[in-house]
Amino acid sequence: MTKYLYGAAVQGIQSFIFKTNKLKEIVGASELVDQICSSTFAKALADAEVLKEIDKGVEKKIGRNFEEKSFDAQKHYDNNNSWILGAAGNIKYLFDSKEACEKVVCNFPRIVMEKAPGITISQAVVKVDGDITVDHINLLEQKLKAERNKPTAFFDGVMGVERSRRTGDLSHAYDLSDFEVKAKDLEHSDIATQKKLRAFKGNQLRSKILMKNLRSKDDLLSSELSDVSFPYNFSELKANNTNDDDLGYLAVIHADGNSLGRLLQGLANKARESNLSGDDLMMSFKSFSLALNEATLSAANLALNDMFHGRDFECAWTTEAWKDLCDKNQMMPMRPIILGGDDLTMVCDARYALDFTTLFLEHFKATTRAAFDSRKDRIKGLKYDYLTACAGIAFIKMKYPIYYGVHLAEDLCGESKKKSKEMMVNKDVNVPTSLAFYKVESSFYDSYKEVKNRALTVMTLRNLDDVDNALEESSLSFAYGPYLLDPVDDTMKQDKLIPSLSYLHRSLKDLEKAKDAKQVCVRPSALRRWLSECYHSVEQAEELRERMVEVLKERSKDNANKYRRATLVGDLDLKLNKGKGNALIQRRGDIWVSPVYDLISIYSLLK
């Protein structure tokens, strides 16, 4: 029997979601995108009269009476063997009928464009004679890749028509009674903005992150948060609830799974070697997709649970439980934007970003292990027992363009992945877990590579060690991260090791000791002055360093051991040399690096 393998890829997701700097519209856009691969595609199937449900043991078709809002798309996807993939902007479906496939190809892009103007759909179809094989799936991917490169034309209106003041798109009429927002939010708005504002009160993302807590089958986190709201304005993310949008920073977090491509390649190779085809092949790929999505949601849920109830782990940066904040403000200091597949993108109060990200990355390893293990009989050819992830955190001002914050977070995540992979001795093991962060203090952002060259490489060092002239002329970089979360082992190249997150945590604890006048510690204000001087004068920076050493020695003159333990992570007065450096400046390959920028950034955010 001839079947038809249909594939669709959603394009323009990021530009659609982050086209605006209004959190309501961002949330609404994310809700719409989340529906495309589930209930919206189900509507296309219903229009083609291939959508079925079981009613009192009898299978019946769902036709034109389909209601997208009340339809449980996830449940249908789980139980429909023909629906191979429906998540993370990708759809794969095996049609029994050519006519039904043609109807979906014709109607689905129109349905999507009406629902989410600005989103485009690339589609491809592969004819399957007999059982479906890996070659059919690979051919479909090739066709989809070619379709993605074809430009899509949009009608942008003509001259002399009214346009949205914020987006530049055509302004559209509206009926205020259809919306739960104020009239000023809709004034001169375009059709896409109006669609987003209709959808921002949806529960897709809330339901995802408030899934049942897997640690306790009888404990529903959602019941504890029934009266707690997720923010709809960026100012509501701030736990101190100040009214000035210019006060405080928010964090944009982006996390992404490692080695996913290598793992999928392993699944395909195993399927080819064992001649896996037909229902077994579809079940293998679908089970993997379900397992990965479940693991990501579970990791986010467990991290949220830890933050809500208070957390106790080695590198906890703050101890305040979100439950106390929610009891006071009835507002969660975070908002998920994208959650599914192996991706997480969210915004939160800057003070809690490192804690939440660390917890998510640690839980991700455990949840992928559990999800893969529960489906090991159906997933054929898994190369790893679990997956790891890397993350990037962009700390930005409240009114900084959110699109640039997301771009920076993705760049930082990419930097973490790159450095983690460089450490690997054996490419067949899991990529180490790491994260990178950067606090934006300028008004312009191009790429993290440009940031490192322009803002974090600050001066040329010349012979700071007057004793043996060992320091050659070299750049000093404040790009000290990414930071490793995994313990160091023999699977990592010792000469490519990146610093541990616990190292940064210990250093911050040293800075906090400076509050106590009896403690022999470097003052944060002294480090700020040294950091600032590094951008202007090598000589002045070195004089400040020497002064810090003198002050520490004077305050610890009765106890030399106390002085040796006083510095960040070593003695400040160690002579700079090719091998070591000191607590402020350390040798890494061909350049000198310093952790001071990261330390001062985190210290100021936490305070």
XYZ file of C-alpha atoms in Angstrom:
607
model
C 0.000 0.000 0.000
C 1.332 3.422 -0.962
C 1.597 5.997 1.813
C 2.828 9.577 1.937
C 5.336 10.862 4.478
C 4.582 14.527 5.141
C 7.002 16.911 6.823
C 6.688 20.552 7.866
C 9.134 22.970 9.477
C 8.100 26.206 11.156
C 10.239 29.204 10.164
C 10.579 32.707 11.567
C 9.813 31.673 15.148
C 12.305 33.965 16.873
C 11.540 37.042 14.789
C 7.822 36.465 15.384
C 8.132 36.031 19.159
C 10.735 38.717 19.864
C 9.611 41.336 17.364
C 8.326 43.389 20.279
C 9.639 44.432 23.680
C 6.258 43.938 25.387
C 6.145 40.791 27.524
C 2.405 40.313 26.920
C 2.982 40.130 23.182
C 6.018 37.866 23.573
C 4.011 35.456 25.729
C 1.087 35.546 23.290
C 3.396 34.862 20.347
C 4.969 31.940 22.193
C 1.527 30.507 22.951
C 0.614 30.704 19.251
C 3.866 29.062 18.144
C 3.423 26.306 20.707
C 0.015 25.490 19.230
C 1.198 25.239 15.618
C 2.721 21.767 15.926
C -0.169 20.464 18.027
C -3.712 21.812 17.922
C -3.243 23.904 14.766
C -1.929 20.923 12.805
C -4.758 18.850 14.294
C -7.186 21.360 12.766
C -5.557 20.813 9.360
C -5.973 17.060 9.847
C -9.624 17.555 10.826
C -10.269 19.643 7.704
C -8.759 16.787 5.665
C -11.065 14.377 7.542
C -8.260 12.134 8.799
C -8.414 13.153 12.471
C -9.999 10.448 14.593
C -10.874 9.899 18.232
C -12.146 7.011 20.343
C -15.616 7.616 21.768
C -16.959 4.828 24.002
C -14.734 2.297 22.291
C -15.819 3.393 18.809
C -13.420 5.162 16.444
C -14.924 8.141 14.673
C -13.643 10.962 12.503
C -13.468 14.570 13.659
C -14.472 16.788 10.766
C -15.592 20.394 10.413
C -16.956 20.434 13.976
C -13.377 20.434 15.282
C -12.814 22.927 18.140
C -9.136 23.767 18.594
C -9.476 25.242 22.096
C -11.089 22.152 23.619
C -9.083 19.552 21.673
C -6.441 17.655 23.672
C -3.759 17.651 20.984
C -1.035 16.174 23.201
C -3.163 13.185 24.129
C -4.066 12.616 20.476
C -0.419 12.927 19.411
C 0.628 10.368 22.022
C -1.961 7.841 20.795
C -1.766 8.438 17.027
C 0.924 6.204 15.504
C 0.779 8.043 12.175
C 1.751 11.317 13.878
C 5.493 10.703 14.163
C 6.678 14.123 15.327
C 4.919 17.241 16.547
C 7.205 19.445 18.628
C 9.923 22.114 18.516
C 8.723 23.534 15.194
C 8.821 20.211 13.335
C 6.013 17.955 12.134
C 6.098 14.509 10.518
C 2.957 12.591 9.623
C 2.359 9.435 7.569
C -0.787 9.699 5.439
C -2.645 6.676 4.076
C -4.378 8.795 1.452
C -2.904 11.027 -1.236
C -6.027 13.201 -1.221
C -5.800 13.845 2.516
C -2.100 14.704 2.215
C -2.847 17.160 -0.610
C -5.517 18.882 1.475
C -3.104 19.377 4.379
C -0.360 20.669 2.064
C -2.807 23.207 0.612
C -4.544 24.280 3.829
C -1.993 24.065 6.655
C 0.157 27.090 5.606
C -2.985 29.197 5.252
C -4.243 28.150 8.703
C -0.872 28.993 10.252
C -0.579 32.374 8.543
C -4.087 33.308 9.672
C -3.330 32.231 13.224
C 0.196 33.692 13.471
C 0.905 36.258 10.710
C 4.649 36.353 10.093
C 5.230 32.632 10.591
C 5.966 30.613 7.459
C 5.785 26.888 6.852
C 8.132 24.797 4.705
C 6.571 21.523 3.537
C 7.731 18.401 1.733
C 6.264 14.990 0.907
C 7.935 11.649 0.192
C 6.074 8.766 -1.441
C 6.410 5.530 0.556
C 5.871 2.207 -1.192
C 5.766 -0.528 1.420
C 7.166 0.101 4.902
C 8.712 3.424 5.856
C 12.515 3.316 6.289
C 15.303 5.621 7.439
C 16.020 6.489 3.804
C 12.518 7.941 3.463
C 13.065 10.127 6.537
C 16.482 11.281 5.283
C 15.016 12.142 1.870
C 12.256 14.132 3.562
C 14.828 16.104 5.549
C 16.746 16.898 2.367
C 13.598 18.176 0.694
C 12.684 20.275 3.727
C 16.163 21.790 3.763
C 15.746 22.826 0.132
C 12.289 24.279 0.839
C 13.612 26.361 3.736
C 15.932 28.191 1.349
C 13.050 29.384 -0.827
C 12.010 32.946 0.038
C 8.406 33.643 1.022
C 6.766 36.808 -0.280
C 4.610 38.908 2.041
C 2.261 41.696 0.998
C 3.596 44.726 2.836
C 0.913 47.159 1.717
C 1.246 50.256 -0.406
C 2.393 53.796 0.249
C 0.046 56.115 2.086
C -1.518 53.548 4.432
C -1.406 53.717 8.215
C 1.194 51.546 9.914
C 1.948 50.335 13.401
C 4.209 52.780 15.238
C 6.262 49.983 16.820
C 6.549 47.301 14.135
C 6.112 49.185 10.867
C 3.525 46.659 9.652
C 0.095 47.574 8.351
C -2.245 48.918 11.012
C -5.432 46.919 11.463
C -8.903 47.703 12.811
C -9.985 46.085 16.078
C -12.881 45.695 18.486
C -11.728 46.422 22.046
C -14.343 44.050 23.489
C -12.403 41.116 21.972
C -9.316 41.828 24.090
C -8.269 41.787 27.754
C -5.946 44.756 27.375
C -6.197 48.528 27.446
C -6.992 50.551 24.340
C -3.500 52.108 24.305
C -1.969 48.628 23.786
C -3.959 48.285 20.560
C -3.662 51.781 19.158
C -2.300 51.631 15.584
C -1.538 47.931 16.087
C -0.928 45.457 13.270
C -2.787 42.161 12.838
C 0.074 40.038 14.252
C 0.175 42.117 17.457
C -3.576 41.729 17.853
C -3.322 37.954 17.443
C -0.636 37.876 20.133
C -2.695 39.982 22.528
C -5.641 37.628 22.064
C -3.459 34.649 22.984
C -1.318 35.931 25.881
C -3.692 34.575 28.550
C -3.289 31.027 27.212
C -2.178 28.217 29.518
C 0.104 26.167 27.249
C 3.406 27.332 28.765
C 2.052 27.446 32.320
C 0.745 23.891 31.987
C 4.090 22.712 30.659
C 6.276 24.035 33.445
C 3.752 23.154 36.162
C 3.574 19.512 35.155
C 3.317 16.941 37.955
C 6.416 16.892 40.107
C 8.141 13.622 39.264
C 9.814 13.360 42.673
C 6.504 12.852 44.424
C 3.604 11.268 42.598
C 1.173 12.726 45.131
C 2.535 16.273 45.038
C 1.210 18.740 42.487
C 3.291 21.895 42.267
C 0.453 23.446 40.256
C -1.891 23.226 43.273
C 0.534 25.296 45.348
C 0.709 27.884 42.573
C -3.000 28.051 41.822
C -3.195 31.630 43.144
C 0.191 32.723 41.817
C 0.475 34.578 38.521
C 3.234 34.545 35.969
C 4.269 38.073 34.914
C 2.861 39.819 31.853
C 5.164 42.844 32.152
C 8.938 42.880 32.510
C 8.729 45.168 35.551
C 6.757 42.438 37.371
C 9.754 40.087 37.112
C 11.627 42.113 39.699
C 11.165 40.555 43.113
C 11.511 43.949 44.801
C 8.505 45.172 42.769
C 9.960 48.631 42.142
C 7.992 50.790 39.760
C 10.958 52.225 37.904
C 11.632 50.107 34.834
C 15.189 51.435 34.678
C 16.071 49.895 38.032
C 17.473 46.404 38.127
C 18.431 43.787 35.589
C 16.548 40.857 34.156
C 18.145 37.669 32.876
C 17.483 35.956 29.573
C 18.324 32.252 29.876
C 18.794 29.919 26.929
C 19.650 26.234 27.417
C 20.114 23.656 24.704
C 20.846 19.922 24.753
C 24.251 18.559 23.689
C 25.008 15.838 21.135
C 21.433 15.632 19.852
C 22.539 15.404 16.231
C 25.043 12.668 17.056
C 22.376 10.754 18.970
C 19.835 10.987 16.127
C 22.512 9.839 13.706
C 23.112 6.839 15.960
C 19.389 6.030 15.946
C 19.331 6.180 12.146
C 22.447 4.003 11.785
C 21.058 1.415 14.185
C 17.754 1.354 12.300
C 19.582 0.831 9.013
C 21.834 -1.921 10.418
C 18.913 -3.821 11.921
C 16.604 -3.193 8.948
C 14.147 -1.438 11.226
C 11.128 -0.200 9.277
C 7.391 0.378 9.376
C 5.667 0.796 12.739
C 8.803 -0.167 14.690
C 10.797 2.622 13.049
C 8.084 5.225 13.624
C 7.694 4.111 17.228
C 11.452 4.366 17.834
C 11.708 7.967 16.595
C 8.433 9.025 18.176
C 9.370 7.488 21.546
C 12.664 9.359 21.470
C 10.873 12.637 20.688
C 8.395 12.078 23.526
C 11.167 11.089 25.948
C 13.268 14.171 25.169
C 10.328 16.543 25.453
C 9.222 14.944 28.728
C 12.760 15.176 30.131
C 13.031 18.895 29.311
C 9.662 19.700 30.875
C 10.526 17.597 33.938
C 13.898 19.319 34.388
C 12.263 22.756 34.206
C 9.547 21.636 36.604
C 12.018 20.215 39.130
C 14.170 23.351 38.947
C 11.078 25.477 39.535
C 10.113 23.233 42.444
C 13.562 23.649 44.019
C 13.466 27.422 43.582
C 9.922 27.630 44.933
C 10.620 25.678 48.101
C 14.203 26.840 48.638
C 17.291 24.976 47.530
C 20.283 23.573 49.284
C 23.179 22.756 46.978
C 26.861 23.597 46.832
C 26.712 26.543 44.445
C 23.486 28.204 45.640
C 23.911 31.952 45.054
C 20.769 33.026 46.898
C 18.786 31.321 49.640
C 15.454 33.102 49.290
C 12.625 30.699 48.455
C 10.266 31.817 45.708
C 7.399 30.623 47.888
C 8.057 33.542 50.241
C 8.116 35.951 47.295
C 4.885 34.538 45.904
C 3.175 34.730 49.292
C 4.116 38.397 49.392
C 3.629 39.497 45.777
C 1.486 36.700 44.275
C 3.842 36.891 41.314
C 6.459 34.414 40.103
C 9.799 36.148 39.329
C 10.203 34.228 36.046
C 8.387 33.610 32.783
C 9.034 30.714 30.365
C 9.044 31.761 26.705
C 10.095 28.619 24.824
C 9.960 25.197 26.449
C 10.037 21.937 24.525
C 12.253 19.535 22.614
C 15.677 20.091 24.172
C 15.303 23.889 24.372
C 14.543 26.280 27.191
C 14.290 30.049 26.821
C 13.004 32.106 29.723
C 13.316 35.479 31.435
C 13.601 35.995 35.174
C 14.823 38.311 37.903
C 18.596 38.512 37.412
C 19.340 37.485 41.011
C 17.953 33.986 40.518
C 19.229 33.205 37.031
C 22.383 31.303 38.014
C 20.531 29.189 40.565
C 17.691 28.237 38.223
C 20.026 27.513 35.311
C 22.350 25.366 37.428
C 19.421 23.366 38.777
C 17.898 22.907 35.318
C 21.176 21.653 33.840
C 21.703 19.201 36.694
C 18.126 17.912 36.552
C 18.295 17.582 32.759
C 20.884 14.819 33.060
C 18.714 12.900 35.538
C 15.426 13.386 33.678
C 16.838 12.327 30.304
C 18.276 9.227 31.937
C 14.883 8.379 33.463
C 12.937 9.133 30.260
C 15.287 7.093 28.044
C 15.295 4.213 30.501
C 11.479 4.091 30.633
C 11.334 3.745 26.837
C 14.475 1.688 26.207
C 12.448 -1.185 24.702
C 10.992 1.133 22.047
C 13.972 3.390 21.294
C 16.461 1.387 19.248
C 20.126 2.400 19.096
C 20.505 5.007 21.836
C 24.155 6.023 21.962
C 23.988 7.632 25.413
C 22.205 6.703 28.626
C 21.428 10.381 29.171
C 21.996 13.799 27.621
C 23.691 16.911 28.961
C 22.979 20.539 28.145
C 24.784 23.871 28.075
C 23.347 27.299 28.770
C 23.923 30.996 28.283
C 22.639 33.830 30.488
C 22.385 37.430 29.271
C 21.898 40.030 32.001
C 20.208 43.063 30.471
C 18.404 46.197 31.627
C 14.604 46.121 31.708
C 14.264 48.370 28.664
C 17.104 46.839 26.670
C 15.765 45.266 23.427
C 14.809 41.718 24.374
C 15.730 40.419 20.922
C 19.380 41.325 21.521
C 19.224 39.685 24.944
C 17.983 36.434 23.403
C 20.640 36.646 20.676
C 23.354 37.150 23.305
C 22.056 34.255 25.444
C 22.186 31.966 22.398
C 25.717 33.141 21.579
C 26.793 32.441 25.155
C 25.187 28.991 25.000
C 27.111 28.350 21.784
C 30.332 29.479 23.476
C 29.680 27.021 26.315
C 29.121 24.172 23.865
C 32.282 25.050 21.951
C 34.516 25.154 25.043
C 32.957 21.989 26.483
C 33.592 20.065 23.257
C 37.210 21.276 23.128
C 37.794 19.617 26.523
C 36.684 16.159 25.380
C 39.337 13.461 25.010
C 36.865 10.978 23.553
C 34.147 12.290 21.230
C 31.953 9.273 22.011
C 31.166 10.388 25.567
C 28.717 13.039 26.713
C 29.706 16.672 26.302
C 30.451 18.242 29.722
C 27.802 20.546 31.169
C 28.744 24.221 31.310
C 27.255 27.712 31.285
C 28.399 31.194 30.323
C 27.027 34.604 31.242
C 27.581 38.271 30.449
C 26.203 41.462 31.944
C 25.440 44.041 29.249
C 26.511 47.544 30.273
C 26.580 49.176 26.863
C 23.814 50.263 24.494
C 25.025 48.242 21.520
C 25.337 44.525 20.883
C 26.603 42.798 17.764
C 27.796 39.317 18.741
C 29.569 37.780 21.711
C 32.723 37.457 19.624
C 32.688 41.216 19.075
C 31.950 41.792 22.769
C 35.040 39.776 23.730
C 37.221 41.733 21.331
C 35.782 45.184 21.986
C 34.652 45.220 25.631
C 36.397 42.333 27.391
C 39.899 42.567 25.938
C 41.001 45.712 27.648
C 44.704 46.323 27.422
C 48.157 45.081 26.541
C 50.333 43.970 29.428
C 53.951 44.969 29.331
C 56.447 43.588 31.783
C 54.387 43.795 34.950
C 56.850 41.427 36.611
C 59.901 43.569 37.219
C 61.812 40.706 38.818
C 62.485 38.381 35.894
C 60.644 40.142 33.037
C 58.768 36.892 32.465
C 55.530 38.452 31.262
C 55.643 38.919 27.533
C 53.524 41.522 25.784
C 50.070 39.991 25.697
C 46.363 40.838 25.859
C 44.333 40.656 29.052
C 40.828 39.262 28.625
C 37.967 39.422 31.105
C 36.128 36.673 29.193
C 36.930 34.167 31.936
C 34.083 31.682 31.389
C 32.327 29.454 30.443
C 32.091 27.627 33.758
C 32.069 23.858 34.187
C 29.364 22.184 36.259
C 30.630 18.595 35.996
C 33.483 17.257 38.120
C 36.842 17.037 36.343
C 37.737 13.496 35.226
C 40.015 11.659 32.795
C 37.611 12.215 29.865
C 38.682 15.872 29.811
C 41.851 17.375 28.366
C 43.735 18.944 31.245
C 45.198 21.712 29.070
C 41.715 22.671 27.805
C 39.919 22.747 31.153
C 37.575 25.650 31.788
C 37.092 27.018 35.330
C 34.565 25.375 37.611
C 31.397 27.182 38.667
C 32.290 26.284 42.250
C 35.513 28.321 41.786
C 33.429 31.399 40.984
C 31.137 30.636 43.901
C 34.024 30.395 46.381
C 35.482 33.635 45.050
C 32.183 35.429 45.567
C 32.043 34.156 49.146
C 35.450 35.732 49.676
C 34.097 39.062 48.445
C 31.117 38.836 50.788
C 33.474 38.403 53.746
C 34.685 41.948 53.110
C 31.560 43.239 54.902
C 33.227 42.194 58.140
C 35.997 44.640 59.026
C 37.803 41.892 60.942
C 38.094 39.705 57.877
C 41.216 39.950 55.736
C 39.597 40.195 52.323
C 39.831 42.166 49.132
C 37.135 44.841 49.075
C 34.741 44.800 46.064
C 35.258 48.563 45.713
C 39.019 48.002 45.351
C 38.459 45.431 42.638
C 36.085 47.803 40.821
C 38.745 50.520 40.830
C 41.371 48.082 39.570
C 38.993 46.846 36.863
C 38.213 50.382 35.739
C 41.877 51.346 35.681
C 42.747 48.380 33.481
C 40.913 50.135 30.642
C 43.052 53.241 30.997
C 46.529 52.644 32.379
C 48.642 49.539 32.925
C 50.828 51.365 35.402
C 47.943 52.704 37.492
C 46.307 49.269 37.559
C 49.530 47.716 38.836
C 49.890 50.384 41.513
C 46.374 49.622 42.724
C 47.184 45.920 42.828
C 50.281 46.580 44.898
C 48.271 48.775 47.245
C 45.727 45.960 47.765
C 48.607 43.656 48.685
C 49.992 46.142 51.186
C 46.610 46.646 52.834
C 46.043 42.917 53.152
C 49.493 42.367 54.643
C 48.982 45.194 57.119
C 45.623 43.820 58.263
C 47.034 40.315 58.639
C 50.478 41.113 60.053
C 49.798 39.003 63.136
C 48.853 35.955 61.119
C 50.654 35.152 57.872
C 48.466 32.108 57.190
C 45.409 34.312 57.496
C 46.820 36.521 54.747
C 47.507 33.589 52.458
C 43.857 32.562 52.742
C 42.564 36.102 52.314
C 42.654 36.540 48.583
C 40.183 35.498 45.908
C 41.702 32.141 45.048
C 45.388 32.604 45.761
C 47.989 35.160 46.787
C 47.694 38.562 45.196
C 51.441 39.130 45.384
C 52.481 36.024 43.429
C 54.922 37.171 40.768
C 53.410 36.994 37.320
C 55.058 34.275 35.309
C 54.351 32.083 32.331
C 53.019 29.274 34.466
C 50.740 30.707 37.129
C 49.949 34.391 37.469
C 47.977 35.519 40.518
C 44.417 35.842 41.740
C 43.723 38.828 39.512
C 45.488 37.689 36.353
C 46.083 34.112 35.218
C 47.715 32.557 32.188
C 45.520 30.584 29.780
C 47.191 29.503 26.579
C 48.541 32.540 24.725
C 46.618 35.162 26.677
C 46.101 36.373 30.221
C 42.617 36.178 31.709
C 40.956 37.575 34.813
C 37.771 36.530 36.665
C 37.238 39.994 38.143
C 34.678 41.225 35.589
C 32.475 38.151 36.133
C 32.861 38.395 39.909
C 31.945 42.069 40.093
C 29.028 41.508 37.686
C 27.522 38.723 39.788
C 28.251 40.530 43.051
C 26.435 43.665 41.885
C 23.462 41.674 40.551
C 23.013 39.745 43.782
C 23.158 42.936 45.815
